[in-house]
Amino acid sequence: MACIILRETTCRMHAHAAATLCLAMALALGFPDPVRADDPPLMPQTKIRLSVVQWMPIKGAYEQWPALGGEFVVSQAGTLTLPVIGTIAVGRLDNAALASDVAQRLQEKIGLVYKPDTTIEIVEYPPIYVVGDVATPGEYKFRSGLTVLQALALGGGQKQASAATSDQQVRLVGELKGLDNEILRSLARVARFEAETSDAKEIKFPQTSLVNSDAQAAEDIFARERIIFSARANELYRQTRSLGELRDLLNAEIGVLEEKIKAADFSIDATQKELTGVTQLVEKGIAVTSRKSDLERALAGFRTERLDQVTAVMRAQQGITEATRSIDGLRDKHETEVAAELQDEQARLEQLRTKREVAQRLLLDALADPASGKPGEKGTLNYSVTRASEGGTREFAAEETTLLQPGDVVKATYIAPRAKQIATAGEQVSTAAGDVSE
């Protein structure tokens, strides 16, 4: 009996050691922690890390493909741009479904026998924003399972002062002005990237209505973007023109070599005819053998020269192919870089607009005097959450235990006892009116 218990204990120890070894191998290969089923969805501005590995039976180990992985950001349109695959829609896919979809696309794109092992790790969620009657409104990092009450704690709890001080108002005004300038720069960069993508001759800058950006600053920003646009276009043009000139030169060289080959063919034919005649004369004893030998050496030299010229033509043709491939590679690289920069800038622009909206709300809250009750009376906090949805945003009432999602804007509104009584009375009147209408 003791031997059986010892054997079972040993098996369990071996199984535990095997599981520990597998976990250590997974961590060594850079596998992320498993994602819980209640994790938030992959919303726009979510930064993920894609890892791609393939089991190599010959080596007996997993081999990483770093060129296919890396960190990527979900665009505002809910898409990801990945190497080799291109742009895919995230939709409502969770981490496991997205990883499986990426593996399937890689298998079809590359032509693998088996799907590679892919994992999706969330590096950073879009932040949440806490506004309203809180001590420290602003932007805060999101984590899974965050509730409205915890977001209120991040914001420093309920605001004690009834109104913001003048220096806070000045700070918010300065922040708005800075955000307006940053948004204007981002809009200008997006316009430049779009012009480069469409091979336009000039940039069409959008008409902006930012009240805190003066016309001179906007013109300076647009002028700098025009300079960058022109410099990048000239650089690409110089590189492609240089390769094009090299290709034209090689074509001209091929033409000269072909003429030399024709001349060599003529010399070979003439020498061959002369050699045939001399050979007959030597057989009859009229000509000497040395004359025949000279003609044979000359014929061999002409043939060698012709082979050299044919080889030179082949080398020139190879050079033309390489130049053409380099031109196409330059253009593909330029388009890829511009597309990636455009996507990143559009994501940054959305973040700036969200920050500006939050700062504007904070300024409005700072300028408004919240309702207050009598000394010693305690009011309540009402919560609302503004959440991005398909086609825009929606705002709904929330409780302290309401779970938040990345990008949510949590607003806490202090209701004094008197204001609460008035609101309650208003709700009763509205309810009574509704009953009458029914």
PDB file of N, CA and C in Angstrom, residues 351-436:
ATOM      1  N   GLN A 351      -7.044  60.761 -30.087  1.00  0.00           N
ATOM      2  CA  GLN A 351      -6.710  60.952 -28.678  1.00  0.00           C
ATOM      3  C   GLN A 351      -6.685  62.428 -28.317  1.00  0.00           C
ATOM      4  N   LEU A 352      -6.123  63.252 -29.183  1.00  0.00           N
ATOM      5  CA  LEU A 352      -6.074  64.688 -28.914  1.00  0.00           C
ATOM      6  C   LEU A 352      -7.479  65.287 -28.858  1.00  0.00           C
ATOM      7  N   ARG A 353      -8.355  64.852 -29.756  1.00  0.00           N
ATOM      8  CA  ARG A 353      -9.723  65.368 -29.745  1.00  0.00           C
ATOM      9  C   ARG A 353     -10.452  64.963 -28.467  1.00  0.00           C
ATOM     10  N   THR A 354     -10.211  63.726 -28.018  1.00  0.00           N
ATOM     11  CA  THR A 354     -10.832  63.300 -26.768  1.00  0.00           C
ATOM     12  C   THR A 354     -10.307  64.116 -25.595  1.00  0.00           C
ATOM     13  N   LYS A 355      -9.001  64.352 -25.566  1.00  0.00           N
ATOM     14  CA  LYS A 355      -8.428  65.160 -24.494  1.00  0.00           C
ATOM     15  C   LYS A 355      -8.979  66.579 -24.523  1.00  0.00           C
ATOM     16  N   ARG A 356      -9.153  67.134 -25.725  1.00  0.00           N
ATOM     17  CA  ARG A 356      -9.686  68.487 -25.819  1.00  0.00           C
ATOM     18  C   ARG A 356     -11.125  68.533 -25.321  1.00  0.00           C
ATOM     19  N   GLU A 357     -11.898  67.511 -25.666  1.00  0.00           N
ATOM     20  CA  GLU A 357     -13.290  67.470 -25.203  1.00  0.00           C
ATOM     21  C   GLU A 357     -13.345  67.406 -23.682  1.00  0.00           C
ATOM     22  N   VAL A 358     -12.448  66.580 -23.111  1.00  0.00           N
ATOM     23  CA  VAL A 358     -12.413  66.474 -21.654  1.00  0.00           C
ATOM     24  C   VAL A 358     -11.992  67.799 -21.031  1.00  0.00           C
ATOM     25  N   ALA A 359     -10.958  68.434 -21.586  1.00  0.00           N
ATOM     26  CA  ALA A 359     -10.501  69.712 -21.041  1.00  0.00           C
ATOM     27  C   ALA A 359     -11.578  70.782 -21.151  1.00  0.00           C
ATOM     28  N   GLN A 360     -12.325  70.740 -22.244  1.00  0.00           N
ATOM     29  CA  GLN A 360     -13.401  71.721 -22.414  1.00  0.00           C
ATOM     30  C   GLN A 360     -14.512  71.497 -21.385  1.00  0.00           C
ATOM     31  N   ARG A 361     -14.826  70.243 -21.125  1.00  0.00           N
ATOM     32  CA  ARG A 361     -15.837  69.953 -20.111  1.00  0.00           C
ATOM     33  C   ARG A 361     -15.360  70.377 -18.720  1.00  0.00           C
ATOM     34  N   LEU A 362     -14.072  70.127 -18.470  1.00  0.00           N
ATOM     35  CA  LEU A 362     -13.524  70.537 -17.178  1.00  0.00           C
ATOM     36  C   LEU A 362     -13.592  72.047 -17.006  1.00  0.00           C
ATOM     37  N   LEU A 363     -13.316  72.780 -18.068  1.00  0.00           N
ATOM     38  CA  LEU A 363     -13.373  74.236 -17.987  1.00  0.00           C
ATOM     39  C   LEU A 363     -14.799  74.710 -17.753  1.00  0.00           C
ATOM     40  N   LEU A 364     -15.756  74.091 -18.437  1.00  0.00           N
ATOM     41  CA  LEU A 364     -17.154  74.465 -18.219  1.00  0.00           C
ATOM     42  C   LEU A 364     -17.585  74.161 -16.783  1.00  0.00           C
ATOM     43  N   ASP A 365     -17.136  73.013 -16.257  1.00  0.00           N
ATOM     44  CA  ASP A 365     -17.459  72.685 -14.869  1.00  0.00           C
ATOM     45  C   ASP A 365     -16.807  73.662 -13.902  1.00  0.00           C
ATOM     46  N   ALA A 366     -15.588  74.108 -14.256  1.00  0.00           N
ATOM     47  CA  ALA A 366     -14.890  75.047 -13.380  1.00  0.00           C
ATOM     48  C   ALA A 366     -15.560  76.410 -13.381  1.00  0.00           C
ATOM     49  N   LEU A 367     -16.127  76.802 -14.507  1.00  0.00           N
ATOM     50  CA  LEU A 367     -16.778  78.106 -14.590  1.00  0.00           C
ATOM     51  C   LEU A 367     -18.173  78.099 -13.969  1.00  0.00           C
ATOM     52  N   ALA A 368     -18.773  76.906 -13.853  1.00  0.00           N
ATOM     53  CA  ALA A 368     -20.127  76.819 -13.296  1.00  0.00           C
ATOM     54  C   ALA A 368     -20.050  76.634 -11.790  1.00  0.00           C
ATOM     55  N   ASP A 369     -21.037  77.179 -11.077  1.00  0.00           N
ATOM     56  CA  ASP A 369     -21.124  77.019  -9.621  1.00  0.00           C
ATOM     57  C   ASP A 369     -22.058  75.864  -9.314  1.00  0.00           C
ATOM     58  N   PRO A 370     -21.541  74.771  -8.781  1.00  0.00           N
ATOM     59  CA  PRO A 370     -22.422  73.650  -8.461  1.00  0.00           C
ATOM     60  C   PRO A 370     -23.356  74.007  -7.324  1.00  0.00           C
ATOM     61  N   ALA A 371     -24.544  73.393  -7.307  1.00  0.00           N
ATOM     62  CA  ALA A 371     -25.530  73.664  -6.256  1.00  0.00           C
ATOM     63  C   ALA A 371     -25.002  73.186  -4.917  1.00  0.00           C
ATOM     64  N   SER A 372     -25.269  73.912  -3.867  1.00  0.00           N
ATOM     65  CA  SER A 372     -24.800  73.563  -2.524  1.00  0.00           C
ATOM     66  C   SER A 372     -25.964  73.656  -1.557  1.00  0.00           C
ATOM     67  N   GLY A 373     -25.895  72.877  -0.506  1.00  0.00           N
ATOM     68  CA  GLY A 373     -26.955  72.861   0.480  1.00  0.00           C
ATOM     69  C   GLY A 373     -26.563  73.609   1.731  1.00  0.00           C
ATOM     70  N   LYS A 374     -27.369  73.438   2.762  1.00  0.00           N
ATOM     71  CA  LYS A 374     -27.094  74.092   4.025  1.00  0.00           C
ATOM     72  C   LYS A 374     -25.890  73.442   4.693  1.00  0.00           C
ATOM     73  N   PRO A 375     -25.178  74.175   5.603  1.00  0.00           N
ATOM     74  CA  PRO A 375     -24.049  73.574   6.327  1.00  0.00           C
ATOM     75  C   PRO A 375     -24.502  72.340   7.092  1.00  0.00           C
ATOM     76  N   GLY A 376     -23.694  71.293   6.978  1.00  0.00           N
ATOM     77  CA  GLY A 376     -24.001  70.046   7.682  1.00  0.00           C
ATOM     78  C   GLY A 376     -24.828  69.087   6.866  1.00  0.00           C
ATOM     79  N   GLU A 377     -25.465  69.566   5.813  1.00  0.00           N
ATOM     80  CA  GLU A 377     -26.264  68.673   4.978  1.00  0.00           C
ATOM     81  C   GLU A 377     -25.366  67.929   3.992  1.00  0.00           C
ATOM     82  N   LYS A 378     -25.687  66.695   3.733  1.00  0.00           N
ATOM     83  CA  LYS A 378     -24.908  65.867   2.814  1.00  0.00           C
ATOM     84  C   LYS A 378     -25.727  65.584   1.560  1.00  0.00           C
ATOM     85  N   GLY A 379     -25.123  65.851   0.453  1.00  0.00           N
ATOM     86  CA  GLY A 379     -25.780  65.548  -0.805  1.00  0.00           C
ATOM     87  C   GLY A 379     -25.365  64.182  -1.328  1.00  0.00           C
ATOM     88  N   THR A 380     -25.660  63.930  -2.562  1.00  0.00           N
ATOM     89  CA  THR A 380     -25.322  62.652  -3.195  1.00  0.00           C
ATOM     90  C   THR A 380     -24.579  62.915  -4.492  1.00  0.00           C
ATOM     91  N   LEU A 381     -23.937  61.873  -4.974  1.00  0.00           N
ATOM     92  CA  LEU A 381     -23.229  61.921  -6.255  1.00  0.00           C
ATOM     93  C   LEU A 381     -23.983  61.067  -7.258  1.00  0.00           C
ATOM     94  N   ASN A 382     -24.289  61.652  -8.382  1.00  0.00           N
ATOM     95  CA  ASN A 382     -24.860  60.908  -9.500  1.00  0.00           C
ATOM     96  C   ASN A 382     -23.763  60.651 -10.523  1.00  0.00           C
ATOM     97  N   TYR A 383     -23.826  59.491 -11.134  1.00  0.00           N
ATOM     98  CA  TYR A 383     -22.781  59.106 -12.090  1.00  0.00           C
ATOM     99  C   TYR A 383     -23.411  58.861 -13.462  1.00  0.00           C
ATOM    100  N   SER A 384     -22.671  59.248 -14.459  1.00  0.00           N
ATOM    101  CA  SER A 384     -23.045  58.923 -15.838  1.00  0.00           C
ATOM    102  C   SER A 384     -21.788  58.518 -16.590  1.00  0.00           C
ATOM    103  N   VAL A 385     -21.971  57.660 -17.567  1.00  0.00           N
ATOM    104  CA  VAL A 385     -20.855  57.152 -18.367  1.00  0.00           C
ATOM    105  C   VAL A 385     -21.148  57.437 -19.826  1.00  0.00           C
ATOM    106  N   THR A 386     -20.192  58.062 -20.486  1.00  0.00           N
ATOM    107  CA  THR A 386     -20.266  58.280 -21.935  1.00  0.00           C
ATOM    108  C   THR A 386     -19.368  57.264 -22.603  1.00  0.00           C
ATOM    109  N   ARG A 387     -19.948  56.444 -23.472  1.00  0.00           N
ATOM    110  CA  ARG A 387     -19.230  55.313 -24.054  1.00  0.00           C
ATOM    111  C   ARG A 387     -19.365  55.344 -25.574  1.00  0.00           C
ATOM    112  N   ALA A 388     -18.259  55.041 -26.223  1.00  0.00           N
ATOM    113  CA  ALA A 388     -18.280  54.966 -27.688  1.00  0.00           C
ATOM    114  C   ALA A 388     -19.087  53.757 -28.133  1.00  0.00           C
ATOM    115  N   SER A 389     -19.903  53.978 -29.147  1.00  0.00           N
ATOM    116  CA  SER A 389     -20.695  52.892 -29.716  1.00  0.00           C
ATOM    117  C   SER A 389     -20.694  53.033 -31.223  1.00  0.00           C
ATOM    118  N   GLU A 390     -21.289  52.080 -31.885  1.00  0.00           N
ATOM    119  CA  GLU A 390     -21.327  52.116 -33.345  1.00  0.00           C
ATOM    120  C   GLU A 390     -22.115  53.325 -33.813  1.00  0.00           C
ATOM    121  N   GLY A 391     -21.468  54.174 -34.573  1.00  0.00           N
ATOM    122  CA  GLY A 391     -22.126  55.350 -35.098  1.00  0.00           C
ATOM    123  C   GLY A 391     -22.019  56.578 -34.218  1.00  0.00           C
ATOM    124  N   GLY A 392     -21.284  56.514 -33.109  1.00  0.00           N
ATOM    125  CA  GLY A 392     -21.135  57.698 -32.256  1.00  0.00           C
ATOM    126  C   GLY A 392     -20.911  57.304 -30.814  1.00  0.00           C
ATOM    127  N   THR A 393     -21.486  58.096 -29.897  1.00  0.00           N
ATOM    128  CA  THR A 393     -21.360  57.834 -28.466  1.00  0.00           C
ATOM    129  C   THR A 393     -22.738  57.838 -27.830  1.00  0.00           C
ATOM    130  N   ARG A 394     -22.817  57.213 -26.662  1.00  0.00           N
ATOM    131  CA  ARG A 394     -24.071  57.224 -25.910  1.00  0.00           C
ATOM    132  C   ARG A 394     -23.749  57.449 -24.433  1.00  0.00           C
ATOM    133  N   GLU A 395     -24.636  58.130 -23.763  1.00  0.00           N
ATOM    134  CA  GLU A 395     -24.463  58.430 -22.343  1.00  0.00           C
ATOM    135  C   GLU A 395     -25.593  57.750 -21.568  1.00  0.00           C
ATOM    136  N   PHE A 396     -25.227  57.117 -20.451  1.00  0.00           N
ATOM    137  CA  PHE A 396     -26.223  56.422 -19.647  1.00  0.00           C
ATOM    138  C   PHE A 396     -25.879  56.598 -18.171  1.00  0.00           C
ATOM    139  N   ALA A 397     -26.918  56.501 -17.334  1.00  0.00           N
ATOM    140  CA  ALA A 397     -26.723  56.590 -15.892  1.00  0.00           C
ATOM    141  C   ALA A 397     -26.004  55.347 -15.386  1.00  0.00           C
ATOM    142  N   ALA A 398     -25.169  55.540 -14.366  1.00  0.00           N
ATOM    143  CA  ALA A 398     -24.368  54.436 -13.857  1.00  0.00           C
ATOM    144  C   ALA A 398     -24.437  54.395 -12.334  1.00  0.00           C
ATOM    145  N   GLU A 399     -24.090  53.238 -11.787  1.00  0.00           N
ATOM    146  CA  GLU A 399     -23.989  53.048 -10.346  1.00  0.00           C
ATOM    147  C   GLU A 399     -22.526  52.913  -9.964  1.00  0.00           C
ATOM    148  N   GLU A 400     -22.270  52.858  -8.657  1.00  0.00           N
ATOM    149  CA  GLU A 400     -20.887  52.730  -8.190  1.00  0.00           C
ATOM    150  C   GLU A 400     -20.264  51.405  -8.620  1.00  0.00           C
ATOM    151  N   THR A 401     -21.087  50.391  -8.811  1.00  0.00           N
ATOM    152  CA  THR A 401     -20.576  49.061  -9.165  1.00  0.00           C
ATOM    153  C   THR A 401     -20.566  48.815 -10.669  1.00  0.00           C
ATOM    154  N   THR A 402     -20.937  49.813 -11.465  1.00  0.00           N
ATOM    155  CA  THR A 402     -20.959  49.627 -12.926  1.00  0.00           C
ATOM    156  C   THR A 402     -19.542  49.411 -13.433  1.00  0.00           C
ATOM    157  N   LEU A 403     -19.359  48.352 -14.233  1.00  0.00           N
ATOM    158  CA  LEU A 403     -18.043  48.069 -14.815  1.00  0.00           C
ATOM    159  C   LEU A 403     -17.795  49.001 -15.986  1.00  0.00           C
ATOM    160  N   LEU A 404     -16.561  49.469 -16.064  1.00  0.00           N
ATOM    161  CA  LEU A 404     -16.170  50.397 -17.131  1.00  0.00           C
ATOM    162  C   LEU A 404     -15.465  49.663 -18.249  1.00  0.00           C
ATOM    163  N   GLN A 405     -15.473  50.303 -19.403  1.00  0.00           N
ATOM    164  CA  GLN A 405     -14.738  49.818 -20.561  1.00  0.00           C
ATOM    165  C   GLN A 405     -13.703  50.857 -20.954  1.00  0.00           C
ATOM    166  N   PRO A 406     -12.650  50.430 -21.692  1.00  0.00           N
ATOM    167  CA  PRO A 406     -11.630  51.395 -22.116  1.00  0.00           C
ATOM    168  C   PRO A 406     -12.243  52.539 -22.915  1.00  0.00           C
ATOM    169  N   GLY A 407     -11.765  53.747 -22.660  1.00  0.00           N
ATOM    170  CA  GLY A 407     -12.247  54.919 -23.370  1.00  0.00           C
ATOM    171  C   GLY A 407     -13.473  55.569 -22.772  1.00  0.00           C
ATOM    172  N   ASP A 408     -14.019  55.002 -21.692  1.00  0.00           N
ATOM    173  CA  ASP A 408     -15.211  55.585 -21.073  1.00  0.00           C
ATOM    174  C   ASP A 408     -14.894  56.932 -20.433  1.00  0.00           C
ATOM    175  N   VAL A 409     -15.887  57.810 -20.445  1.00  0.00           N
ATOM    176  CA  VAL A 409     -15.802  59.087 -19.740  1.00  0.00           C
ATOM    177  C   VAL A 409     -16.801  59.038 -18.591  1.00  0.00           C
ATOM    178  N   VAL A 410     -16.260  59.032 -17.367  1.00  0.00           N
ATOM    179  CA  VAL A 410     -17.089  58.950 -16.165  1.00  0.00           C
ATOM    180  C   VAL A 410     -17.295  60.371 -15.637  1.00  0.00           C
ATOM    181  N   LYS A 411     -18.544  60.743 -15.456  1.00  0.00           N
ATOM    182  CA  LYS A 411     -18.872  62.067 -14.933  1.00  0.00           C
ATOM    183  C   LYS A 411     -19.595  61.912 -13.608  1.00  0.00           C
ATOM    184  N   ALA A 412     -19.046  62.586 -12.584  1.00  0.00           N
ATOM    185  CA  ALA A 412     -19.668  62.600 -11.259  1.00  0.00           C
ATOM    186  C   ALA A 412     -20.292  63.976 -11.040  1.00  0.00           C
ATOM    187  N   THR A 413     -21.560  63.998 -10.714  1.00  0.00           N
ATOM    188  CA  THR A 413     -22.295  65.247 -10.501  1.00  0.00           C
ATOM    189  C   THR A 413     -22.818  65.280  -9.069  1.00  0.00           C
ATOM    190  N   TYR A 414     -22.414  66.315  -8.341  1.00  0.00           N
ATOM    191  CA  TYR A 414     -22.856  66.447  -6.952  1.00  0.00           C
ATOM    192  C   TYR A 414     -24.251  67.079  -6.921  1.00  0.00           C
ATOM    193  N   ILE A 415     -25.148  66.429  -6.215  1.00  0.00           N
ATOM    194  CA  ILE A 415     -26.517  66.917  -6.057  1.00  0.00           C
ATOM    195  C   ILE A 415     -26.721  67.275  -4.583  1.00  0.00           C
ATOM    196  N   ALA A 416     -26.882  68.570  -4.328  1.00  0.00           N
ATOM    197  CA  ALA A 416     -27.124  69.015  -2.951  1.00  0.00           C
ATOM    198  C   ALA A 416     -28.522  68.597  -2.513  1.00  0.00           C
ATOM    199  N   PRO A 417     -28.780  68.600  -1.190  1.00  0.00           N
ATOM    200  CA  PRO A 417     -30.107  68.168  -0.699  1.00  0.00           C
ATOM    201  C   PRO A 417     -31.247  68.937  -1.331  1.00  0.00           C
ATOM    202  N   ARG A 418     -31.117  70.263  -1.449  1.00  0.00           N
ATOM    203  CA  ARG A 418     -32.204  71.045  -2.044  1.00  0.00           C
ATOM    204  C   ARG A 418     -32.398  70.680  -3.508  1.00  0.00           C
ATOM    205  N   ALA A 419     -31.256  70.599  -4.203  1.00  0.00           N
ATOM    206  CA  ALA A 419     -31.353  70.251  -5.632  1.00  0.00           C
ATOM    207  C   ALA A 419     -31.950  68.868  -5.810  1.00  0.00           C
ATOM    208  N   LYS A 420     -31.607  67.960  -4.869  1.00  0.00           N
ATOM    209  CA  LYS A 420     -32.153  66.610  -4.959  1.00  0.00           C
ATOM    210  C   LYS A 420     -33.665  66.619  -4.746  1.00  0.00           C
ATOM    211  N   GLN A 421     -34.125  67.466  -3.791  1.00  0.00           N
ATOM    212  CA  GLN A 421     -35.557  67.558  -3.543  1.00  0.00           C
ATOM    213  C   GLN A 421     -36.285  68.115  -4.756  1.00  0.00           C
ATOM    214  N   ILE A 422     -35.661  69.136  -5.367  1.00  0.00           N
ATOM    215  CA  ILE A 422     -36.283  69.726  -6.565  1.00  0.00           C
ATOM    216  C   ILE A 422     -36.344  68.709  -7.690  1.00  0.00           C
ATOM    217  N   ALA A 423     -35.216  67.953  -7.862  1.00  0.00           N
ATOM    218  CA  ALA A 423     -35.187  66.953  -8.932  1.00  0.00           C
ATOM    219  C   ALA A 423     -36.214  65.864  -8.686  1.00  0.00           C
ATOM    220  N   THR A 424     -36.361  65.464  -7.392  1.00  0.00           N
ATOM    221  CA  THR A 424     -37.346  64.428  -7.065  1.00  0.00           C
ATOM    222  C   THR A 424     -38.754  64.904  -7.359  1.00  0.00           C
ATOM    223  N   ALA A 425     -38.995  66.176  -6.973  1.00  0.00           N
ATOM    224  CA  ALA A 425     -40.322  66.725  -7.250  1.00  0.00           C
ATOM    225  C   ALA A 425     -40.584  66.801  -8.745  1.00  0.00           C
ATOM    226  N   GLY A 426     -39.550  67.169  -9.515  1.00  0.00           N
ATOM    227  CA  GLY A 426     -39.702  67.237 -10.970  1.00  0.00           C
ATOM    228  C   GLY A 426     -39.994  65.881 -11.564  1.00  0.00           C
ATOM    229  N   GLU A 427     -39.316  64.835 -11.026  1.00  0.00           N
ATOM    230  CA  GLU A 427     -39.569  63.496 -11.528  1.00  0.00           C
ATOM    231  C   GLU A 427     -41.002  63.063 -11.213  1.00  0.00           C
ATOM    232  N   GLN A 428     -41.477  63.437 -10.008  1.00  0.00           N
ATOM    233  CA  GLN A 428     -42.853  63.075  -9.664  1.00  0.00           C
ATOM    234  C   GLN A 428     -43.858  63.754 -10.583  1.00  0.00           C
ATOM    235  N   VAL A 429     -43.602  65.046 -10.879  1.00  0.00           N
ATOM    236  CA  VAL A 429     -44.493  65.764 -11.793  1.00  0.00           C
ATOM    237  C   VAL A 429     -44.467  65.136 -13.183  1.00  0.00           C
ATOM    238  N   SER A 430     -43.274  64.783 -13.635  1.00  0.00           N
ATOM    239  CA  SER A 430     -43.150  64.179 -14.970  1.00  0.00           C
ATOM    240  C   SER A 430     -43.877  62.847 -15.014  1.00  0.00           C
ATOM    241  N   THR A 431     -43.741  62.055 -13.916  1.00  0.00           N
ATOM    242  CA  THR A 431     -44.411  60.766 -13.875  1.00  0.00           C
ATOM    243  C   THR A 431     -45.924  60.920 -13.895  1.00  0.00           C
ATOM    244  N   ALA A 432     -46.387  61.916 -13.098  1.00  0.00           N
ATOM    245  CA  ALA A 432     -47.843  62.163 -13.083  1.00  0.00           C
ATOM    246  C   ALA A 432     -48.329  62.603 -14.452  1.00  0.00           C
ATOM    247  N   ALA A 433     -47.571  63.466 -15.108  1.00  0.00           N
ATOM    248  CA  ALA A 433     -47.963  63.906 -16.448  1.00  0.00           C
ATOM    249  C   ALA A 433     -47.998  62.754 -17.423  1.00  0.00           C
ATOM    250  N   GLY A 434     -47.042  61.845 -17.271  1.00  0.00           N
ATOM    251  CA  GLY A 434     -47.017  60.671 -18.144  1.00  0.00           C
ATOM    252  C   GLY A 434     -48.215  59.782 -17.917  1.00  0.00           C
ATOM    253  N   ASP A 435     -48.591  59.615 -16.651  1.00  0.00           N
ATOM    254  CA  ASP A 435     -49.759  58.787 -16.364  1.00  0.00           C
ATOM    255  C   ASP A 435     -51.021  59.381 -16.958  1.00  0.00           C
ATOM    256  N   VAL A 436     -51.139  60.712 -16.890  1.00  0.00           N
ATOM    257  CA  VAL A 436     -52.322  61.362 -17.453  1.00  0.00           C
ATOM    258  C   VAL A 436     -52.383  61.163 -18.962  1.00  0.00           C
TER     259      VAL A 436
END
